[in-house]
Coordinates of C-alpha atoms in Angstrom, one line a residue:
Chain A
M23 CA 1.1 -146.4 -5.5
L24 CA 3.7 -148.2 -5.8
V25 CA 6.9 -147.3 -4.7
A26 CA 10.3 -148.5 -6.1
L27 CA 14.2 -148.6 -5.0
A28 CA 16.5 -150.0 -8.3
G29 CA 19.9 -149.6 -9.1
G30 CA 20.4 -150.0 -12.6
T31 CA 20.7 -153.8 -15.2
G32 CA 18.8 -155.9 -12.3
A33 CA 16.0 -153.4 -11.5
A34 CA 15.5 -152.1 -15.1
K35 CA 14.5 -156.3 -16.0
L36 CA 12.2 -156.2 -13.1
L37 CA 10.4 -152.6 -13.7
R38 CA 9.9 -153.3 -17.2
G39 CA 8.1 -157.0 -16.7
L40 CA 6.6 -154.8 -13.7
A41 CA 5.3 -151.7 -15.7
R42 CA 3.9 -154.6 -18.3
V43 CA 1.7 -156.0 -14.9
T44 CA 0.2 -153.1 -13.1
D45 CA -0.6 -149.3 -15.0
P46 CA 2.8 -147.5 -14.9
A47 CA 1.5 -144.7 -13.8
R48 CA 1.2 -146.1 -10.5
L49 CA 5.3 -146.3 -10.3
L50 CA 7.4 -144.0 -8.7
I51 CA 11.3 -145.4 -9.2
I52 CA 13.7 -144.1 -6.2
G53 CA 17.4 -144.8 -8.1
N54 CA 20.4 -145.1 -7.4
T55 CA 22.9 -141.8 -8.2
G56 CA 25.7 -143.1 -6.1
D57 CA 27.0 -144.3 -9.5
D58 CA 26.8 -141.2 -10.9
L59 CA 30.0 -139.9 -12.8
D60 CA 31.5 -136.6 -15.1
W61 CA 32.8 -138.0 -17.8
W62 CA 33.4 -136.1 -20.2
G63 CA 32.3 -132.3 -18.7
L64 CA 29.1 -134.5 -18.5
H65 CA 27.2 -136.0 -15.8
V66 CA 26.2 -139.2 -16.6
S67 CA 23.3 -141.1 -14.9
P68 CA 24.0 -144.6 -15.1
D69 CA 21.5 -146.3 -13.3
L70 CA 18.8 -143.1 -14.1
D71 CA 19.3 -144.2 -17.8
S72 CA 19.1 -147.9 -17.6
V73 CA 15.6 -148.1 -16.0
A74 CA 14.6 -145.1 -18.1
Y75 CA 16.0 -147.0 -21.7
A76 CA 14.4 -150.1 -20.0
L77 CA 10.4 -148.6 -19.8
A78 CA 10.9 -146.8 -22.2
G79 CA 11.2 -150.1 -24.4
R80 CA 15.6 -148.9 -26.1
L81 CA 17.4 -151.0 -23.4
D82 CA 20.1 -152.7 -25.0
P83 CA 19.2 -156.1 -24.2
A84 CA 23.2 -157.6 -25.0
R85 CA 24.9 -154.6 -23.0
G86 CA 22.2 -154.5 -20.3
W87 CA 23.8 -150.4 -20.2
G88 CA 23.1 -147.8 -23.0
L89 CA 20.3 -148.1 -26.2
E90 CA 19.7 -150.4 -28.5
G91 CA 21.3 -149.5 -31.9
D92 CA 23.5 -147.4 -30.8
T93 CA 26.6 -146.0 -32.8
F94 CA 29.9 -145.0 -30.8
H95 CA 31.4 -143.0 -33.6
C96 CA 32.3 -140.1 -31.0
R97 CA 33.3 -142.6 -28.4
D98 CA 36.1 -144.2 -30.7
A99 CA 37.4 -140.7 -32.2
V100 CA 38.1 -139.6 -28.9
A101 CA 39.9 -142.7 -28.4
D102 CA 41.8 -141.2 -32.1
L103 CA 43.0 -138.7 -29.8
G104 CA 43.8 -140.6 -27.2
G105 CA 41.4 -139.6 -25.0
E106 CA 39.7 -141.7 -22.4
T107 CA 36.8 -144.0 -23.4
W108 CA 36.9 -146.5 -20.5
F109 CA 33.5 -145.3 -19.9
S110 CA 32.1 -146.4 -23.4
L111 CA 29.0 -143.7 -24.1
G112 CA 27.1 -143.9 -27.3
D113 CA 26.0 -141.3 -29.3
R114 CA 23.0 -141.7 -28.5
D115 CA 22.8 -142.3 -25.5
L116 CA 25.6 -139.3 -25.0
A117 CA 22.4 -136.8 -26.1
T118 CA 21.3 -137.5 -22.6
H119 CA 24.3 -136.9 -21.1
V120 CA 24.8 -133.8 -23.3
R121 CA 20.3 -132.5 -22.1
R122 CA 20.5 -133.4 -18.2
T123 CA 24.0 -131.4 -17.5
E124 CA 22.3 -128.6 -20.0
L125 CA 19.2 -128.9 -17.4
L126 CA 21.8 -128.6 -14.4
R127 CA 23.7 -126.0 -15.9
G128 CA 20.3 -123.8 -16.3
G129 CA 19.2 -124.8 -12.4
A130 CA 17.2 -127.8 -13.0
T131 CA 17.3 -130.3 -10.4
L132 CA 18.5 -133.6 -10.8
S133 CA 14.7 -134.7 -9.9
A134 CA 13.6 -132.6 -12.7
A135 CA 15.6 -133.1 -15.2
T136 CA 15.0 -136.8 -15.4
R137 CA 11.3 -135.8 -14.9
V138 CA 12.2 -134.0 -19.1
L139 CA 15.1 -136.9 -19.9
T140 CA 11.1 -139.8 -19.1
A141 CA 8.9 -137.3 -20.4
A142 CA 10.5 -137.3 -24.1
L143 CA 11.5 -140.7 -23.9
G144 CA 7.9 -141.5 -23.3
V145 CA 8.0 -143.3 -19.7
A146 CA 4.9 -143.1 -18.0
A147 CA 6.6 -144.3 -14.6
R148 CA 8.1 -141.4 -12.3
L149 CA 11.7 -142.1 -11.7
C150 CA 13.2 -140.0 -8.6
P151 CA 17.2 -139.2 -8.3
M152 CA 16.8 -140.3 -4.3
S153 CA 18.6 -137.6 -4.0
D154 CA 19.4 -134.1 -5.6
D155 CA 22.2 -133.8 -3.9
P156 CA 26.0 -135.3 -4.8
V157 CA 26.4 -139.0 -2.9
R158 CA 29.0 -141.4 -4.6
T159 CA 29.8 -144.2 -3.8
R160 CA 33.1 -145.4 -2.8
L161 CA 35.5 -148.4 -3.3
R162 CA 38.5 -148.9 -0.8
T163 CA 40.2 -151.7 -3.0
S164 CA 43.7 -153.6 -3.5
A165 CA 43.7 -150.4 -5.7
G166 CA 43.6 -147.6 -3.5
W167 CA 39.9 -146.1 -3.2
L168 CA 38.2 -145.6 -6.6
G169 CA 34.6 -144.4 -7.7
F170 CA 32.2 -147.2 -8.0
Q171 CA 32.0 -146.9 -12.2
E172 CA 36.0 -147.0 -11.8
Y173 CA 36.5 -149.9 -9.7
F174 CA 33.7 -152.0 -11.6
V175 CA 34.6 -150.5 -15.8
R176 CA 37.5 -149.2 -15.8
E177 CA 38.9 -152.1 -13.1
K178 CA 36.9 -154.6 -14.1
A179 CA 35.6 -155.1 -10.5
E180 CA 39.3 -157.3 -10.4
A181 CA 40.1 -155.5 -7.4
E182 CA 39.3 -156.6 -3.5
V183 CA 36.9 -154.8 -2.1
Y184 CA 38.0 -153.6 1.2
E185 CA 35.5 -151.3 2.1
I186 CA 32.4 -148.8 0.8
V187 CA 31.2 -146.0 1.2
Y188 CA 28.7 -143.7 0.4
E189 CA 30.7 -140.0 0.2
G190 CA 28.2 -136.9 0.7
A191 CA 25.6 -138.6 2.3
A192 CA 25.3 -137.9 5.6
A193 CA 24.2 -134.3 4.3
A194 CA 22.1 -135.6 1.3
R195 CA 17.9 -134.7 1.5
P196 CA 15.7 -137.1 -0.4
A197 CA 14.5 -136.3 -3.7
P198 CA 11.2 -133.9 -3.2
G199 CA 8.1 -136.8 -3.2
I200 CA 10.2 -139.7 -1.7
L201 CA 9.2 -139.5 2.2
P202 CA 5.6 -138.4 1.5
A203 CA 6.2 -141.5 -1.8
L204 CA 7.1 -143.9 1.0
A205 CA 4.5 -143.0 3.5
E206 CA 1.6 -143.2 0.8
A207 CA 2.5 -146.5 -1.0
E208 CA 1.0 -148.9 -1.2
A209 CA 3.1 -151.8 -1.7
V210 CA 7.9 -151.3 -1.4
I211 CA 9.4 -153.1 -4.0
V212 CA 13.3 -153.4 -3.6
C213 CA 14.2 -154.8 -6.5
C214 CA 16.8 -157.2 -7.1
S215 CA 20.0 -155.0 -7.0
N216 CA 23.5 -155.1 -5.0
P217 CA 22.3 -154.3 -1.8
L218 CA 25.8 -152.2 -1.2
T219 CA 26.0 -151.0 -3.9
S220 CA 22.8 -150.3 -5.5
I221 CA 20.2 -150.0 -2.8
G222 CA 22.9 -148.9 0.1
P223 CA 23.1 -145.4 -1.5
I224 CA 19.7 -145.1 -1.1
L225 CA 19.5 -147.2 2.0
A226 CA 21.8 -144.1 3.4
V227 CA 19.9 -140.8 2.4
P228 CA 19.4 -139.3 5.2
G229 CA 15.4 -139.8 6.2
I230 CA 14.8 -142.6 3.4
R231 CA 15.3 -145.8 5.8
A232 CA 12.8 -143.9 8.4
G233 CA 10.9 -143.9 5.7
L234 CA 10.9 -147.7 5.3
E235 CA 10.6 -148.5 8.8
R236 CA 7.8 -146.4 9.2
T237 CA 5.4 -146.8 6.2
G238 CA 2.1 -149.0 6.7
A239 CA 3.0 -151.0 3.5
P240 CA 4.0 -154.2 2.9
V241 CA 8.0 -154.5 1.7
V242 CA 9.2 -156.7 -0.7
A243 CA 12.1 -157.8 -1.9
V244 CA 13.5 -159.7 -4.6
S245 CA 17.1 -161.4 -4.0
P246 CA 19.7 -160.9 -6.4
I247 CA 21.6 -164.0 -5.3
V248 CA 20.7 -167.2 -6.5
G249 CA 21.8 -170.6 -4.8
G250 CA 24.9 -168.8 -3.3
A251 CA 26.4 -166.5 -5.7
P252 CA 25.1 -163.2 -7.3
V253 CA 23.0 -163.2 -10.4
S254 CA 25.3 -161.2 -12.2
G255 CA 28.3 -158.5 -11.3
P256 CA 30.3 -158.1 -8.0
A257 CA 27.5 -158.4 -4.9
G258 CA 29.4 -161.3 -4.3
K259 CA 33.1 -159.3 -3.2
F260 CA 30.5 -156.6 -1.7
L261 CA 29.0 -159.1 0.7
A262 CA 32.5 -160.1 1.8
A263 CA 33.7 -156.7 1.8
R264 CA 30.7 -156.7 5.0
G265 CA 32.1 -160.2 6.3
L266 CA 28.3 -161.1 5.4
P267 CA 28.2 -164.9 3.5
V268 CA 27.2 -164.8 -0.2
S269 CA 23.6 -165.9 0.5
A270 CA 19.7 -164.1 0.1
L271 CA 20.3 -165.1 4.4
S272 CA 22.6 -161.9 4.0
I273 CA 20.5 -159.7 2.0
A274 CA 17.5 -160.3 4.8
D275 CA 20.3 -159.4 7.6
L276 CA 20.7 -156.6 5.7
Y277 CA 16.8 -155.4 4.7
A278 CA 15.4 -157.3 7.8
P279 CA 13.6 -153.5 10.1
W280 CA 11.8 -152.6 7.3
L281 CA 12.1 -155.4 5.5
D282 CA 8.5 -157.7 4.8
V283 CA 8.9 -160.4 2.7
L284 CA 11.5 -161.9 0.5
V285 CA 11.3 -163.3 -3.4
I286 CA 13.9 -165.6 -2.7
D287 CA 15.0 -167.6 -5.9
R288 CA 13.0 -171.4 -6.8
R289 CA 16.6 -172.9 -6.4
D290 CA 17.1 -171.7 -3.0
T291 CA 15.4 -173.8 -1.1
G292 CA 16.2 -174.9 2.9
L293 CA 16.6 -170.6 3.1
G294 CA 12.9 -171.1 4.7
P295 CA 13.5 -171.2 8.6
D296 CA 16.5 -168.9 8.8
L297 CA 14.0 -165.8 7.2
E298 CA 11.4 -166.6 8.8
R299 CA 13.6 -166.5 12.4
R300 CA 14.8 -163.5 11.2
G301 CA 11.3 -161.6 10.3
V302 CA 11.0 -162.3 7.0
R303 CA 8.7 -164.8 5.3
P304 CA 10.3 -166.5 2.6
V305 CA 8.2 -166.6 -1.6
L306 CA 10.0 -168.8 -3.9
A307 CA 10.4 -167.8 -7.6
E308 CA 12.1 -168.7 -10.6
T309 CA 14.1 -164.8 -10.4
L310 CA 16.3 -165.3 -13.4
M311 CA 14.7 -163.0 -16.1
T312 CA 15.7 -164.5 -18.9
D313 CA 13.4 -163.3 -21.3
G314 CA 10.7 -160.6 -21.6
A315 CA 8.1 -163.4 -19.6
A316 CA 10.2 -164.3 -16.5
E317 CA 10.5 -160.3 -15.8
V318 CA 6.1 -160.4 -16.3
A319 CA 6.4 -163.7 -14.1
L320 CA 8.9 -162.0 -11.4
A321 CA 7.1 -158.9 -11.4
G322 CA 3.7 -160.6 -11.0
A323 CA 4.5 -162.8 -8.5
A324 CA 6.8 -159.9 -6.2
L325 CA 2.9 -158.2 -6.3
A326 CA 1.6 -161.1 -5.3
A327 CA 3.9 -161.8 -2.0
V328 CA 2.7 -158.8 -0.4
D329 CA -0.9 -159.6 -1.9
L330 CA -2.1 -157.6 -3.8
E331 CA -3.7 -156.5 -7.3
P332 CA -1.2 -156.3 -10.4
Chain B
M19 CA 58.7 -120.1 -41.9
L20 CA 56.2 -118.8 -43.1
V21 CA 53.5 -117.7 -40.4
A22 CA 49.4 -117.3 -41.7
L23 CA 46.8 -115.2 -39.7
A24 CA 43.8 -117.6 -40.5
G25 CA 39.9 -117.4 -40.0
G26 CA 37.6 -120.7 -40.4
T27 CA 36.4 -122.5 -44.0
G28 CA 38.2 -120.0 -45.9
A29 CA 41.6 -119.6 -44.9
A30 CA 41.6 -123.6 -44.7
K31 CA 41.3 -123.7 -47.9
L32 CA 43.8 -121.1 -48.4
L33 CA 45.5 -123.7 -46.1
R34 CA 45.4 -126.6 -48.0
G35 CA 46.7 -125.2 -51.1
L36 CA 50.2 -124.0 -49.2
A37 CA 50.8 -127.5 -47.2
R38 CA 50.1 -128.9 -50.9
V39 CA 53.2 -126.1 -52.7
T40 CA 55.1 -125.9 -49.9
D41 CA 56.9 -127.8 -47.0
P42 CA 53.4 -128.0 -44.3
A43 CA 56.1 -128.1 -41.2
R44 CA 57.0 -124.4 -43.1
L45 CA 53.9 -122.9 -41.8
L46 CA 52.1 -121.4 -38.6
I47 CA 49.3 -120.5 -38.7
I48 CA 47.8 -118.6 -35.9
G49 CA 44.0 -119.1 -36.0
N50 CA 40.8 -116.9 -34.5
T51 CA 39.6 -117.8 -31.1
G52 CA 37.0 -115.3 -31.9
D53 CA 34.4 -117.6 -32.3
D54 CA 34.8 -120.2 -30.1
L55 CA 32.5 -120.6 -27.6
D56 CA 30.6 -123.2 -24.5
W57 CA 28.0 -125.8 -26.6
W58 CA 27.5 -129.1 -24.9
G59 CA 29.3 -127.5 -21.6
L60 CA 32.3 -128.5 -24.4
H61 CA 35.1 -125.8 -26.0
V62 CA 34.2 -126.0 -29.3
S63 CA 37.2 -123.6 -30.8
P64 CA 35.2 -123.5 -35.3
D65 CA 37.9 -122.1 -36.4
L66 CA 41.1 -124.1 -35.7
D67 CA 39.4 -127.7 -35.9
S68 CA 38.2 -126.1 -39.5
V69 CA 41.5 -124.8 -40.4
A70 CA 42.6 -129.1 -38.6
Y71 CA 40.4 -130.5 -39.9
A72 CA 41.1 -129.6 -43.7
L73 CA 45.1 -130.0 -43.0
A74 CA 44.4 -133.7 -42.3
G75 CA 42.1 -133.6 -45.6
R76 CA 39.2 -134.8 -43.7
L77 CA 37.4 -131.1 -44.1
D78 CA 34.0 -132.1 -44.6
P79 CA 34.0 -130.8 -48.8
A80 CA 30.0 -130.2 -48.9
R81 CA 29.1 -128.2 -46.2
G82 CA 32.9 -126.6 -45.0
W83 CA 33.4 -127.4 -41.1
G84 CA 33.6 -130.3 -39.6
L85 CA 34.3 -134.0 -40.8
E86 CA 33.3 -135.8 -43.9
G87 CA 31.6 -138.7 -43.2
D88 CA 30.2 -137.5 -40.1
T89 CA 27.0 -138.5 -39.0
F90 CA 25.0 -136.2 -36.3
H91 CA 23.1 -138.8 -33.8
C92 CA 24.1 -137.2 -31.0
R93 CA 22.4 -134.6 -32.5
D94 CA 19.4 -135.8 -33.7
A95 CA 18.9 -137.3 -29.9
V96 CA 19.6 -133.7 -27.9
A97 CA 17.1 -132.7 -30.6
D98 CA 14.6 -135.2 -29.7
L99 CA 15.3 -134.5 -25.8
G100 CA 14.2 -131.3 -26.5
G101 CA 18.2 -130.0 -26.3
E102 CA 19.4 -127.0 -28.3
T103 CA 20.8 -128.1 -31.6
W104 CA 20.8 -124.9 -33.3
F105 CA 24.3 -125.2 -33.5
S106 CA 25.0 -128.9 -35.1
L107 CA 28.2 -130.8 -34.3
G108 CA 29.0 -134.5 -35.4
D109 CA 29.5 -137.4 -33.6
R110 CA 32.9 -137.4 -35.1
D111 CA 33.5 -134.2 -34.4
L112 CA 32.0 -134.0 -30.9
A113 CA 35.5 -136.2 -29.7
T114 CA 37.5 -133.2 -30.8
H115 CA 35.8 -131.2 -28.5
V116 CA 35.4 -133.9 -25.3
R117 CA 39.2 -134.1 -26.1
R118 CA 39.8 -130.6 -26.0
T119 CA 37.7 -130.4 -23.3
E120 CA 39.1 -132.6 -21.2
L121 CA 43.0 -131.6 -22.1
L122 CA 41.6 -127.6 -21.0
R123 CA 40.1 -129.4 -17.9
G124 CA 43.9 -131.2 -17.1
G125 CA 44.9 -127.8 -16.8
A126 CA 46.2 -127.9 -20.4
T127 CA 46.8 -124.4 -22.3
L128 CA 44.6 -123.9 -25.9
S129 CA 47.4 -124.1 -27.5
A130 CA 48.7 -127.3 -25.9
A131 CA 45.4 -128.7 -26.3
T132 CA 45.9 -127.9 -30.3
R133 CA 49.0 -129.0 -30.3
V134 CA 48.1 -132.5 -29.1
L135 CA 44.7 -132.6 -31.6
T136 CA 46.8 -132.1 -34.7
A137 CA 49.4 -134.6 -33.8
A138 CA 46.4 -136.6 -33.1
L139 CA 44.8 -135.8 -36.8
G140 CA 48.3 -135.6 -39.0
V141 CA 48.8 -132.2 -38.9
A142 CA 52.0 -131.2 -39.8
A143 CA 52.0 -127.3 -40.6
R144 CA 51.7 -125.7 -37.0
L145 CA 48.7 -124.6 -35.9
C146 CA 47.9 -122.5 -32.6
P147 CA 45.6 -120.5 -31.0
M148 CA 45.8 -116.3 -31.3
S149 CA 45.5 -116.0 -28.0
D150 CA 45.7 -118.8 -24.5
D151 CA 43.7 -116.3 -23.3
P152 CA 39.4 -116.4 -24.2
V153 CA 38.6 -113.4 -26.5
R154 CA 34.4 -113.4 -27.6
T155 CA 34.3 -111.6 -30.3
R156 CA 30.4 -109.8 -29.7
L157 CA 28.1 -108.4 -32.2
R158 CA 25.7 -105.5 -31.4
T159 CA 22.6 -106.1 -33.6
S160 CA 19.0 -105.3 -34.5
A161 CA 18.7 -108.9 -32.3
G162 CA 20.6 -107.7 -29.4
W163 CA 24.2 -108.2 -28.5
L164 CA 24.9 -111.5 -30.0
G165 CA 28.2 -113.9 -29.7
F166 CA 29.6 -114.9 -33.1
Q167 CA 28.1 -118.2 -33.6
E168 CA 24.2 -116.5 -32.2
Y169 CA 24.9 -114.7 -34.7
F170 CA 26.0 -116.7 -38.1
V171 CA 24.7 -120.0 -37.0
R172 CA 21.3 -119.6 -34.8
E173 CA 20.3 -116.2 -36.2
K174 CA 21.6 -117.0 -39.2
A175 CA 23.4 -113.7 -40.0
E176 CA 19.9 -111.5 -40.6
A177 CA 20.3 -109.4 -37.9
E178 CA 21.6 -105.6 -39.0
V179 CA 24.8 -105.4 -37.0
Y180 CA 26.4 -102.6 -35.6
E181 CA 28.8 -102.8 -33.7
I182 CA 31.9 -105.7 -33.4
V183 CA 33.5 -106.1 -29.9
Y184 CA 36.4 -108.2 -29.1
E185 CA 34.9 -109.1 -25.6
G186 CA 38.5 -109.9 -23.8
A187 CA 41.1 -108.9 -26.0
A188 CA 42.6 -105.7 -24.6
A189 CA 43.6 -108.6 -21.6
A190 CA 45.1 -111.3 -23.7
R191 CA 48.4 -111.6 -24.5
P192 CA 49.8 -113.7 -28.2
A193 CA 50.0 -117.6 -27.4
P194 CA 53.2 -118.6 -26.8
G195 CA 55.3 -118.9 -30.0
I196 CA 53.5 -116.1 -32.2
L197 CA 55.5 -113.0 -31.6
P198 CA 58.8 -114.6 -31.8
A199 CA 57.1 -116.6 -35.4
L200 CA 56.3 -112.5 -36.8
A201 CA 59.8 -111.6 -36.0
E202 CA 61.8 -114.2 -37.9
A203 CA 58.8 -115.1 -41.0
E204 CA 60.0 -115.2 -43.9
A205 CA 56.7 -114.2 -45.1
V206 CA 53.2 -113.4 -43.4
I207 CA 50.1 -114.6 -44.8
V208 CA 47.2 -112.7 -44.4
C209 CA 44.5 -115.4 -45.6
C210 CA 41.5 -114.4 -47.6
S211 CA 38.9 -114.4 -44.4
N212 CA 36.3 -111.8 -42.9
P213 CA 38.7 -108.9 -42.0
L214 CA 36.6 -108.1 -39.2
T215 CA 35.4 -111.2 -37.4
S216 CA 38.0 -113.4 -38.3
I217 CA 41.6 -111.6 -38.9
G218 CA 39.9 -108.3 -36.7
P219 CA 40.1 -110.3 -33.5
I220 CA 43.6 -112.2 -34.0
L221 CA 44.8 -108.3 -34.6
A222 CA 42.8 -107.3 -30.9
V223 CA 44.9 -109.1 -28.9
P224 CA 47.3 -106.8 -27.7
G225 CA 51.5 -107.0 -29.4
I226 CA 50.2 -109.2 -32.8
R227 CA 49.2 -105.5 -34.9
A228 CA 53.3 -104.1 -33.7
G229 CA 54.8 -107.7 -34.3
L230 CA 52.8 -106.9 -38.4
E231 CA 54.6 -103.9 -38.1
R232 CA 57.8 -104.5 -37.0
T233 CA 58.7 -107.7 -38.9
G234 CA 60.7 -107.2 -40.8
A235 CA 59.1 -109.9 -43.8
P236 CA 56.7 -109.1 -46.4
V237 CA 53.6 -109.8 -45.6
V238 CA 50.4 -110.2 -48.8
A239 CA 47.1 -110.4 -47.8
V240 CA 44.5 -112.7 -49.8
S241 CA 41.1 -110.5 -49.7
P242 CA 37.9 -112.3 -49.6
I243 CA 36.4 -109.5 -51.3
V244 CA 35.4 -110.3 -55.3
G245 CA 33.9 -107.6 -56.9
G246 CA 32.4 -105.9 -54.4
A247 CA 30.4 -108.8 -52.8
P248 CA 32.2 -111.1 -50.0
V249 CA 32.7 -114.8 -51.2
S250 CA 30.9 -116.1 -48.6
G251 CA 29.5 -115.2 -45.7
P252 CA 28.6 -111.6 -44.1
A253 CA 31.7 -109.7 -44.2
G254 CA 29.4 -107.5 -46.2
K255 CA 27.7 -106.8 -43.5
F256 CA 30.8 -106.0 -41.4
L257 CA 32.0 -104.2 -43.9
A258 CA 29.1 -102.1 -43.5
A259 CA 28.7 -101.6 -40.0
R260 CA 32.6 -99.9 -39.9
G261 CA 31.2 -97.4 -42.3
L262 CA 33.5 -99.0 -45.1
P263 CA 32.0 -100.5 -48.5
V264 CA 32.2 -103.4 -49.7
S265 CA 35.5 -103.5 -52.1
A266 CA 39.1 -105.3 -51.3
L267 CA 40.6 -100.7 -51.0
S268 CA 38.6 -101.7 -47.8
I269 CA 41.4 -104.7 -47.0
A270 CA 44.1 -102.9 -47.5
D271 CA 42.3 -99.9 -45.1
L272 CA 42.3 -102.5 -42.7
Y273 CA 45.6 -103.4 -42.7
A274 CA 47.4 -100.4 -44.5
P275 CA 49.8 -99.9 -41.8
W276 CA 51.3 -103.0 -42.1
L277 CA 49.8 -104.7 -45.5
D278 CA 53.2 -104.4 -48.8
V279 CA 51.1 -107.0 -51.1
L280 CA 47.2 -107.4 -51.4
V281 CA 45.9 -110.6 -54.1
I282 CA 43.0 -109.2 -55.5
D283 CA 40.6 -111.5 -58.1
R284 CA 41.0 -110.7 -61.5
R285 CA 37.8 -109.7 -62.0
D286 CA 38.9 -107.0 -59.4
T287 CA 40.6 -104.6 -62.0
G288 CA 41.4 -101.1 -62.4
L289 CA 41.6 -101.1 -58.3
G290 CA 45.1 -100.6 -58.3
P291 CA 46.0 -97.2 -58.3
D292 CA 43.7 -96.6 -55.3
L293 CA 45.9 -99.4 -53.7
E294 CA 48.9 -98.2 -54.4
R295 CA 47.6 -95.1 -53.0
R296 CA 47.6 -97.2 -49.7
G297 CA 51.0 -98.1 -50.1
V298 CA 49.7 -101.3 -50.9
R299 CA 51.1 -103.5 -54.3
P300 CA 48.1 -105.4 -56.2
V301 CA 48.2 -108.7 -57.3
L302 CA 45.7 -109.9 -59.8
A303 CA 44.8 -113.9 -59.4
E304 CA 42.3 -116.1 -59.3
T305 CA 40.7 -116.0 -55.8
L306 CA 37.8 -118.3 -55.4
M307 CA 38.7 -121.6 -55.3
T308 CA 36.1 -124.1 -56.4
D309 CA 38.8 -126.9 -56.6
G310 CA 42.3 -128.6 -55.1
A311 CA 43.8 -127.2 -58.4
A312 CA 42.7 -123.4 -57.8
E313 CA 43.3 -123.9 -53.5
V314 CA 47.3 -124.5 -55.0
A315 CA 47.2 -121.5 -57.8
L316 CA 45.9 -119.0 -55.2
A317 CA 48.2 -120.3 -52.3
G318 CA 52.3 -120.3 -55.3
A319 CA 50.3 -116.8 -56.6
A320 CA 49.9 -115.6 -53.1
L321 CA 54.3 -116.8 -52.3
A322 CA 55.4 -116.1 -56.1
A323 CA 53.6 -112.0 -55.6
V324 CA 56.1 -112.3 -52.4
D325 CA 58.9 -113.8 -54.8
L326 CA 59.0 -116.9 -52.1
E327 CA 59.7 -120.4 -54.2
P328 CA 57.4 -122.8 -52.9

């Protein structure tokens, strides 16, 4: 079994590549739920959905979120009625949240609800929320305390970020199956997601970090930083908020106690000695996933980096 | 001021006619909320919405509910995910429930939320729920106890009906403005709605029946029964559950203590003496509203029946 730690859009692309180079049934994906939100009374799990939609072959390629070809009639009508629409949901995407919320209200855990949704979407990989308990990433910013989506979507990631907390994490338990999977994995792959707001919430769930430290499996991460800048999103601001430079070296610093291999971008030459000093073996690869072939190539490189056959 | 008591589809047509023969700003409509339901976690008020959509010129003419030209992408996607879709909501219609629920969660009363929605829809008439407190019509049937929509939509009104109750009615208060409007009205118009499941819940709210008995205004009802059969819907079954024949005379029996005039269908000749014996003055009219002109004509006949200029 291959265990992956995943955020949203970037992870979704790498996982789509992994599901093509290897049997997707071999994948157990631990998804970030720190970005989850209650929106229009519905439980929305943006990162779980991006991963599920990507693996179902239905992620919108232009937006990087939501379903391809979706319409926005409901959102537009809510706007006409004076409602809040800064968080945008397509009409078909909305159905995912309706169904999830229906299952949760019926007493299902988020894990169980996710299994129902991924099965209906035809996803062969197993997608697990990091926890069935609520954990919410909150940011202290120049615009006050904000939930992740408030910061990222409503405020367009423009505010300065001073502090990142994972509310609820201390009391959260890893979702069922996660710790056994880490213990029995052939390899663990940390996707090229934001280390502080995508992977950080997962690591904040008590037991998961220890599971990574204890596992006998090799742990490989793919760096989301290319040439001193994040591939996408506000990772730079979050690293700065922790006093870390925007460099693949910071990824190694954050993951060092349990990381074996870091796949860094082929443009980031010269980091090798610094990574090795941190106990992390560097592997160079093309990390920009500009098309399906690039996703497959990077997924293959991540597996090869830990000597795994696809 | 003209005060109307209204259910859903049938009332919506008569009210659309009224809003054309007279200044719609003169209308205060007391809407039935006994059919309201929690659906997909949203507060849905089917009767209020049918009336509001009709007055906004946006009611779907074929279905008699929902918005004209709406799509059902969300519903279809919920079905694909294995969710419940027996109660059908269009994508744009859904926005009404999203916005209403958002307002209610923000602390608004149903009256206040309805004002926001009708204003956004450009409805000039004032639409009031009968109460801001929850009242739910429940039916004891051959398929067990059912909520109104469960009976009417999910079970397609096929079960036998033994008993009709208005859960919560005893503790409900009339929505603000209703009792003063009844006291000051020029006329009260009881729409051609189901007497037991559309008008019945309104009358079950303590104070409203007394308001009708006390008002100095003439009270005119339009019969929903034509020639011994309801124009539409399961009114016949409900009358039978109360031991009442399916006849305009039963409408008079139910409304007699406060009813002055009953507009009956031109086909229902010969009921005059029986109605007069009940203290109700009969007026014959064409009550089948097959088009906009018929809606206007029937609305005009209802006003003329109480000697009101449009």
